[in-house]
mmCIF file of C-alpha atoms in Angstrom:
data_model
loop_
_atom_site.group_PDB
_atom_site.id
_atom_site.type_symbol
_atom_site.label_atom_id
_atom_site.label_comp_id
_atom_site.label_asym_id
_atom_site.label_seq_id
_atom_site.Cartn_x
_atom_site.Cartn_y
_atom_site.Cartn_z
ATOM 1 C CA MET A 180 30.518 -18.752 -2.885
ATOM 2 C CA ALA A 181 31.752 -20.272 -6.151
ATOM 3 C CA ARG A 182 29.096 -21.331 -8.580
ATOM 4 C CA LYS A 183 28.965 -24.854 -9.968
ATOM 5 C CA ALA A 184 30.475 -25.436 -13.398
ATOM 6 C CA GLU A 185 27.914 -25.302 -16.185
ATOM 7 C CA LYS A 186 27.893 -27.410 -19.322
ATOM 8 C CA LYS A 187 28.689 -25.334 -22.395
ATOM 9 C CA LEU A 188 25.622 -24.543 -24.486
ATOM 10 C CA SER A 189 26.256 -24.129 -28.206
ATOM 11 C CA ARG A 190 24.615 -21.297 -30.117
ATOM 12 C CA THR A 191 22.810 -23.767 -32.386
ATOM 13 C CA LEU A 192 21.362 -25.725 -29.472
ATOM 14 C CA TYR A 193 20.424 -22.490 -27.725
ATOM 15 C CA GLU A 194 18.672 -21.017 -30.747
ATOM 16 C CA ASP A 195 16.797 -24.241 -31.520
ATOM 17 C CA GLU A 196 15.530 -24.584 -27.950
ATOM 18 C CA LEU A 197 14.716 -20.880 -27.688
ATOM 19 C CA LEU A 198 12.588 -21.101 -30.827
ATOM 20 C CA ARG A 199 10.776 -24.139 -29.433
ATOM 21 C CA LEU A 200 10.084 -22.369 -26.153
ATOM 22 C CA GLN A 201 8.967 -19.187 -27.899
ATOM 23 C CA THR A 202 6.546 -21.249 -29.963
ATOM 24 C CA GLU A 203 5.109 -22.542 -26.699
ATOM 25 C CA LEU A 204 4.875 -18.970 -25.401
ATOM 26 C CA VAL A 205 2.705 -18.102 -28.398
ATOM 27 C CA LYS A 206 0.442 -21.030 -27.474
ATOM 28 C CA LEU A 207 0.435 -19.818 -23.873
ATOM 29 C CA GLN A 208 -0.649 -16.356 -24.943
ATOM 30 C CA GLU A 209 -3.477 -17.732 -27.057
ATOM 31 C CA TRP A 210 -4.647 -19.762 -24.047
ATOM 32 C CA VAL A 211 -4.470 -16.639 -21.866
ATOM 33 C CA ARG A 212 -6.585 -14.758 -24.406
ATOM 34 C CA ALA A 213 -9.107 -17.558 -24.862
ATOM 35 C CA THR A 214 -9.598 -18.191 -21.139
ATOM 36 C CA GLY A 215 -9.493 -14.570 -19.962
ATOM 37 C CA THR A 216 -6.511 -15.313 -17.735
ATOM 38 C CA ARG A 217 -4.470 -12.456 -16.243
ATOM 39 C CA LEU A 218 -0.755 -13.216 -16.099
ATOM 40 C CA VAL A 219 1.866 -11.048 -14.388
ATOM 41 C CA VAL A 220 5.566 -11.872 -14.602
ATOM 42 C CA VAL A 221 7.965 -9.895 -12.404
ATOM 43 C CA PHE A 222 11.627 -9.650 -13.418
ATOM 44 C CA GLU A 223 13.987 -8.510 -10.680
ATOM 45 C CA GLY A 224 17.697 -8.764 -9.941
ATOM 46 C CA ARG A 225 20.880 -6.761 -9.770
ATOM 47 C CA ASP A 226 21.919 -4.330 -12.481
ATOM 48 C CA ALA A 227 23.228 -6.190 -15.563
ATOM 49 C CA ALA A 228 21.785 -9.478 -14.315
ATOM 50 C CA GLY A 229 20.149 -10.211 -17.681
ATOM 51 C CA LYS A 230 16.555 -9.209 -16.980
ATOM 52 C CA GLY A 231 16.193 -7.111 -20.117
ATOM 53 C CA GLY A 232 17.480 -9.828 -22.421
ATOM 54 C CA ALA A 233 15.130 -12.389 -20.893
ATOM 55 C CA ILE A 234 12.150 -10.049 -21.227
ATOM 56 C CA LYS A 235 13.053 -9.381 -24.863
ATOM 57 C CA ARG A 236 13.088 -13.101 -25.667
ATOM 58 C CA VAL A 237 9.809 -13.729 -23.852
ATOM 59 C CA ALA A 238 8.018 -10.900 -25.666
ATOM 60 C CA GLU A 239 9.722 -11.278 -29.053
ATOM 61 C CA HIS A 240 6.993 -13.267 -30.835
ATOM 62 C CA LEU A 241 3.986 -12.428 -28.670
ATOM 63 C CA ASN A 242 1.120 -10.295 -29.937
ATOM 64 C CA PRO A 243 1.807 -6.830 -28.443
ATOM 65 C CA ARG A 244 -1.924 -6.175 -28.260
ATOM 66 C CA GLY A 245 -2.186 -8.716 -25.481
ATOM 67 C CA ALA A 246 1.324 -8.772 -24.005
ATOM 68 C CA ARG A 247 3.106 -5.651 -22.846
ATOM 69 C CA ILE A 248 6.178 -4.644 -20.902
ATOM 70 C CA ALA A 249 5.754 -2.336 -17.912
ATOM 71 C CA ALA A 250 8.994 -0.452 -17.241
ATOM 72 C CA LEU A 251 8.091 2.517 -15.078
ATOM 73 C CA GLN A 252 10.162 5.670 -14.802
ATOM 74 C CA LYS A 253 10.878 7.231 -11.422
ATOM 75 C CA PRO A 254 7.676 8.447 -9.738
ATOM 76 C CA THR A 255 6.377 11.960 -10.310
ATOM 77 C CA GLU A 256 5.838 14.345 -7.435
ATOM 78 C CA ARG A 257 2.145 13.470 -7.479
ATOM 79 C CA GLU A 258 2.864 9.729 -7.472
ATOM 80 C CA ARG A 259 5.150 10.160 -4.488
ATOM 81 C CA THR A 260 2.091 11.185 -2.448
ATOM 82 C CA GLN A 261 0.050 8.122 -3.471
ATOM 83 C CA TRP A 262 -0.160 4.752 -1.802
ATOM 84 C CA TYR A 263 3.093 3.123 -2.901
ATOM 85 C CA PHE A 264 1.476 0.294 -4.904
ATOM 86 C CA GLN A 265 -1.037 2.599 -6.585
ATOM 87 C CA ARG A 266 0.928 3.451 -9.717
ATOM 88 C CA TYR A 267 1.664 -0.223 -10.339
ATOM 89 C CA VAL A 268 -1.981 -1.249 -10.070
ATOM 90 C CA GLU A 269 -2.941 0.655 -13.225
ATOM 91 C CA HIS A 270 -0.457 -1.445 -15.203
ATOM 92 C CA LEU A 271 -1.925 -4.780 -14.115
ATOM 93 C CA PRO A 272 -3.510 -6.884 -16.871
ATOM 94 C CA ALA A 273 -7.150 -7.140 -17.778
ATOM 95 C CA ALA A 274 -8.680 -10.448 -18.865
ATOM 96 C CA GLY A 275 -6.673 -12.124 -21.605
ATOM 97 C CA GLU A 276 -3.531 -10.043 -21.068
ATOM 98 C CA ILE A 277 0.086 -10.672 -20.059
ATOM 99 C CA VAL A 278 2.187 -7.991 -18.365
ATOM 100 C CA LEU A 279 5.953 -8.331 -17.959
ATOM 101 C CA PHE A 280 7.289 -6.038 -15.232
ATOM 102 C CA ASP A 281 10.831 -4.882 -16.014
ATOM 103 C CA ARG A 282 11.422 -4.123 -12.369
ATOM 104 C CA SER A 283 8.336 -3.621 -10.284
ATOM 105 C CA TRP A 284 7.073 -2.582 -6.878
ATOM 106 C CA TYR A 285 10.206 -4.304 -5.545
ATOM 107 C CA ASN A 286 12.181 -1.138 -6.296
ATOM 108 C CA ARG A 287 11.357 -0.148 -2.748
ATOM 109 C CA ALA A 288 12.999 -3.274 -1.348
ATOM 110 C CA GLY A 289 16.142 -2.753 -3.426
ATOM 111 C CA VAL A 290 17.449 0.449 -4.949
ATOM 112 C CA GLU A 291 15.168 2.813 -3.002
ATOM 113 C CA HIS A 292 16.130 1.223 0.293
ATOM 114 C CA VAL A 293 19.866 0.882 -0.391
ATOM 115 C CA MET A 294 20.314 4.316 -1.970
ATOM 116 C CA GLY A 295 18.222 6.129 0.631
ATOM 117 C CA PHE A 296 15.366 7.111 -1.694
ATOM 118 C CA CYS A 297 12.839 6.007 0.895
ATOM 119 C CA THR A 298 12.780 6.170 4.678
ATOM 120 C CA LYS A 299 13.336 3.174 6.928
ATOM 121 C CA GLU A 300 9.692 3.395 7.936
ATOM 122 C CA GLU A 301 8.571 3.307 4.286
ATOM 123 C CA HIS A 302 10.793 0.303 3.653
ATOM 124 C CA GLN A 303 9.411 -1.603 6.630
ATOM 125 C CA LEU A 304 5.845 -0.703 5.628
ATOM 126 C CA PHE A 305 6.536 -2.109 2.170
ATOM 127 C CA LEU A 306 7.800 -5.400 3.591
ATOM 128 C CA ARG A 307 4.602 -5.711 5.648
ATOM 129 C CA GLN A 308 2.198 -4.696 2.891
ATOM 130 C CA CYS A 309 3.762 -6.452 -0.103
ATOM 131 C CA PRO A 310 2.705 -10.008 0.870
ATOM 132 C CA ILE A 311 -0.810 -8.725 1.534
ATOM 133 C CA PHE A 312 -0.898 -6.934 -1.833
ATOM 134 C CA GLU A 313 0.285 -10.015 -3.695
ATOM 135 C CA ARG A 314 -2.121 -12.323 -1.879
ATOM 136 C CA MET A 315 -4.938 -10.002 -2.950
ATOM 137 C CA LEU A 316 -3.825 -10.296 -6.577
ATOM 138 C CA VAL A 317 -3.636 -14.073 -6.419
ATOM 139 C CA GLU A 318 -6.960 -14.387 -4.581
ATOM 140 C CA ASP A 319 -8.546 -12.287 -7.333
ATOM 141 C CA GLY A 320 -7.339 -14.777 -9.938
ATOM 142 C CA VAL A 321 -4.128 -13.159 -11.193
ATOM 143 C CA LEU A 322 -1.340 -15.610 -12.064
ATOM 144 C CA LEU A 323 1.758 -14.026 -10.492
ATOM 145 C CA ARG A 324 5.266 -15.278 -11.253
ATOM 146 C CA LYS A 325 8.361 -13.652 -9.701
ATOM 147 C CA TYR A 326 11.905 -14.242 -10.991
ATOM 148 C CA TRP A 327 15.106 -13.038 -9.357
ATOM 149 C CA PHE A 328 18.084 -13.014 -11.743
ATOM 150 C CA SER A 329 21.229 -13.768 -9.742
ATOM 151 C CA VAL A 330 24.590 -12.651 -11.123
ATOM 152 C CA SER A 331 28.031 -12.873 -9.520
ATOM 153 C CA ASP A 332 30.050 -9.765 -8.729
ATOM 154 C CA THR A 333 32.777 -10.661 -11.245
ATOM 155 C CA GLU A 334 30.305 -11.241 -14.066
ATOM 156 C CA GLN A 335 28.428 -8.032 -13.271
ATOM 157 C CA GLN A 336 31.703 -6.093 -13.391
ATOM 158 C CA GLU A 337 32.542 -7.602 -16.781
ATOM 159 C CA ARG A 338 29.123 -6.754 -18.187
ATOM 160 C CA PHE A 339 29.482 -3.169 -16.982
ATOM 161 C CA ARG A 340 32.857 -2.970 -18.719
ATOM 162 C CA ARG A 341 31.435 -4.257 -21.997
ATOM 163 C CA ARG A 342 28.561 -1.795 -21.845
ATOM 164 C CA LEU A 343 30.961 1.056 -21.209
ATOM 165 C CA GLU A 344 32.919 0.158 -24.360
ATOM 166 C CA ASP A 345 29.969 -0.644 -26.646
ATOM 167 C CA PRO A 346 28.220 2.401 -28.187
ATOM 168 C CA LEU A 347 25.115 0.295 -28.875
ATOM 169 C CA ARG A 348 24.751 -0.649 -25.208
ATOM 170 C CA ARG A 349 26.209 2.429 -23.554
ATOM 171 C CA TRP A 350 22.712 3.699 -22.809
ATOM 172 C CA LYS A 351 22.188 0.711 -20.497
ATOM 173 C CA LEU A 352 24.832 2.019 -18.116
ATOM 174 C CA SER A 353 23.875 4.797 -15.712
ATOM 175 C CA PRO A 354 25.725 6.459 -12.842
ATOM 176 C CA MET A 355 23.351 4.579 -10.529
ATOM 177 C CA ASP A 356 24.510 1.276 -12.027
ATOM 178 C CA LEU A 357 28.152 2.112 -11.396
ATOM 179 C CA GLU A 358 27.391 3.228 -7.861
ATOM 180 C CA SER A 359 25.799 -0.159 -7.195
ATOM 181 C CA ILE A 360 29.286 -1.694 -7.403
ATOM 182 C CA THR A 361 30.250 0.014 -4.163
ATOM 183 C CA HIS A 362 27.018 -1.155 -2.505
ATOM 184 C CA TRP A 363 27.263 -4.850 -3.402
ATOM 185 C CA GLU A 364 26.905 -6.155 0.149
ATOM 186 C CA ALA A 365 24.155 -3.674 0.982
ATOM 187 C CA TYR A 366 22.153 -4.914 -2.006
ATOM 188 C CA SER A 367 22.811 -8.497 -0.904
ATOM 189 C CA ARG A 368 21.434 -7.805 2.565
ATOM 190 C CA ALA A 369 18.435 -5.989 1.099
ATOM 191 C CA LYS A 370 17.696 -8.907 -1.224
ATOM 192 C CA ASP A 371 17.960 -11.407 1.624
ATOM 193 C CA GLU A 372 15.570 -9.395 3.785
ATOM 194 C CA MET A 373 13.173 -8.985 0.863
ATOM 195 C CA LEU A 374 13.053 -12.743 0.283
ATOM 196 C CA VAL A 375 12.396 -13.449 3.957
ATOM 197 C CA HIS A 376 9.277 -11.265 3.888
ATOM 198 C CA THR A 377 7.939 -11.776 0.349
ATOM 199 C CA ASP A 378 8.748 -15.379 -0.584
ATOM 200 C CA ILE A 379 5.212 -16.508 0.187
ATOM 201 C CA SER A 380 3.488 -19.728 -0.804
ATOM 202 C CA GLU A 381 0.874 -17.892 -2.869
ATOM 203 C CA ALA A 382 3.580 -16.068 -4.869
ATOM 204 C CA PRO A 383 7.022 -17.628 -4.339
ATOM 205 C CA TRP A 384 10.301 -16.278 -5.679
ATOM 206 C CA TYR A 385 12.169 -18.276 -8.301
ATOM 207 C CA VAL A 386 15.912 -17.621 -8.533
ATOM 208 C CA VAL A 387 17.507 -17.742 -11.984
ATOM 209 C CA GLU A 388 21.269 -18.277 -12.105
ATOM 210 C CA SER A 389 22.245 -15.771 -14.789
ATOM 211 C CA ASP A 390 26.019 -15.705 -15.122
ATOM 212 C CA VAL A 391 25.434 -17.435 -18.482
ATOM 213 C CA LYS A 392 22.709 -15.486 -20.241
ATOM 214 C CA ARG A 393 21.680 -18.167 -22.720
ATOM 215 C CA ARG A 394 21.111 -20.736 -19.984
ATOM 216 C CA ALA A 395 19.274 -18.192 -17.841
ATOM 217 C CA ARG A 396 16.840 -17.326 -20.628
ATOM 218 C CA LEU A 397 16.064 -20.940 -21.462
ATOM 219 C CA ASN A 398 15.703 -21.913 -17.803
ATOM 220 C CA MET A 399 13.427 -18.995 -16.995
ATOM 221 C CA ILE A 400 11.129 -19.461 -19.999
ATOM 222 C CA ALA A 401 10.933 -23.226 -19.525
ATOM 223 C CA HIS A 402 9.990 -22.741 -15.876
ATOM 224 C CA LEU A 403 7.345 -20.152 -16.691
ATOM 225 C CA LEU A 404 5.754 -22.488 -19.214
ATOM 226 C CA SER A 405 5.830 -25.404 -16.758
ATOM 227 C CA SER A 406 4.192 -23.302 -14.041
ATOM 228 C CA VAL A 407 1.096 -22.349 -16.048
ATOM 229 C CA PRO A 408 -1.548 -24.995 -16.849
ATOM 230 C CA TYR A 409 -2.031 -23.826 -20.428
ATOM 231 C CA ARG A 410 -3.146 -25.985 -23.330
ATOM 232 C CA GLU A 411 -3.012 -25.478 -27.054
ATOM 233 C CA VAL A 412 -6.067 -23.639 -28.351
ATOM 234 C CA PRO A 413 -6.984 -24.654 -31.907
ATOM 235 C CA PRO A 414 -6.594 -21.619 -34.164
ATOM 236 C CA PRO A 415 -9.526 -20.487 -36.298
ATOM 237 C CA VAL A 416 -9.686 -22.011 -39.757
ATOM 238 C CA LEU A 417 -8.598 -19.371 -42.260
ATOM 239 C CA GLU A 418 -8.487 -19.536 -46.018
ATOM 240 C CA LEU A 419 -6.686 -17.138 -48.319
ATOM 241 C CA PRO A 420 -9.291 -15.711 -50.720
ATOM 242 C CA GLU A 421 -8.724 -15.388 -54.434
ATOM 243 C CA ARG A 422 -7.815 -11.891 -55.542
ATOM 244 C CA PRO A 423 -10.784 -10.405 -57.443
ATOM 245 C CA PRO A 424 -10.338 -9.300 -61.049
ATOM 246 C CA SER A 425 -9.306 -5.720 -61.738
ATOM 247 C CA THR A 426 -11.991 -3.072 -62.013
ATOM 248 C CA GLY A 427 -9.800 -0.664 -63.936
ATOM 249 C CA TYR A 428 -7.818 0.964 -61.113
ATOM 250 C CA GLU A 429 -4.565 2.586 -62.232
ATOM 251 C CA ARG A 430 -1.803 3.565 -59.838
ATOM 252 C CA PRO A 431 -0.830 7.286 -59.921
ATOM 253 C CA PRO A 432 2.545 8.120 -61.510
ATOM 254 C CA ARG A 433 5.420 7.385 -59.126
ATOM 255 C CA ASP A 434 6.878 10.873 -59.506
ATOM 256 C CA LEU A 435 3.853 12.316 -57.706
ATOM 257 C CA GLN A 436 5.009 10.691 -54.443
ATOM 258 C CA THR A 437 8.130 11.133 -52.333
ATOM 259 C CA TYR A 438 10.094 7.911 -51.876
ATOM 260 C CA VAL A 439 12.740 7.023 -49.331
ATOM 261 C CA PRO A 440 16.177 7.129 -51.034
ATOM 262 C CA ASP A 441 17.579 3.690 -51.939
ATOM 263 C CA HIS A 442 20.406 3.635 -49.399
ATOM 264 C CA ALA A 443 20.794 -0.126 -49.855
ATOM 265 C CA ALA A 444 21.769 0.354 -53.496
ATOM 266 C CA SER A 445 24.819 2.332 -52.418
ATOM 267 C CA LEU A 446 26.269 -0.460 -50.286
#
């Protein structure tokens, strides 16, 4: 289905609004810290849908001591024998923390299911247990937000092509990503089934149209901010002290230390 035409967003307007929203995210984090809130944000979607860029902009100005990105590798042999959700639980936030899941437990509903990395029985068990798991999180006080980044097949193909040609982004492209092209409809069916079972009132899915990355980032961040009842927490009053007078310290000679060569001077 063709997507509706979108008004062009200039770089200047984008950057100004992004900075405003990121300033609000800093306020949100301070509120989370002050109130002991636990916030989990799940980023899901097809390969090259723009999840990573959105996560980067959300986390860019946050204090990493209280906001972290959870991007898990494939499970170890030991983890394969655990309850499926177990390895994700240890990455959940404590009081005053924000965790951004760059993919999450929903791997089982998507890539694992489509590519045959789990059995049909394991997939069905996930669809039954996931709503229960998420209701438990919400009932325990966790703020859970779930975003699905939706990208068209033509735009995904173009992003794959650009990654293939760009040495700085080549690492983002894996054989699994390329194989997903031939499983487009299978991933679509898997996503539809996932939404039927896990789009629950306690933790609904929010779909982000992401063919235009700038719009997707602004829309996602603005929605996240609007969905959390944060308020600005007055910062502590700080004053820069006067530097005390010298007590006679003398710096050792520079030639006693090894300095990084001045590469910039050669430019």
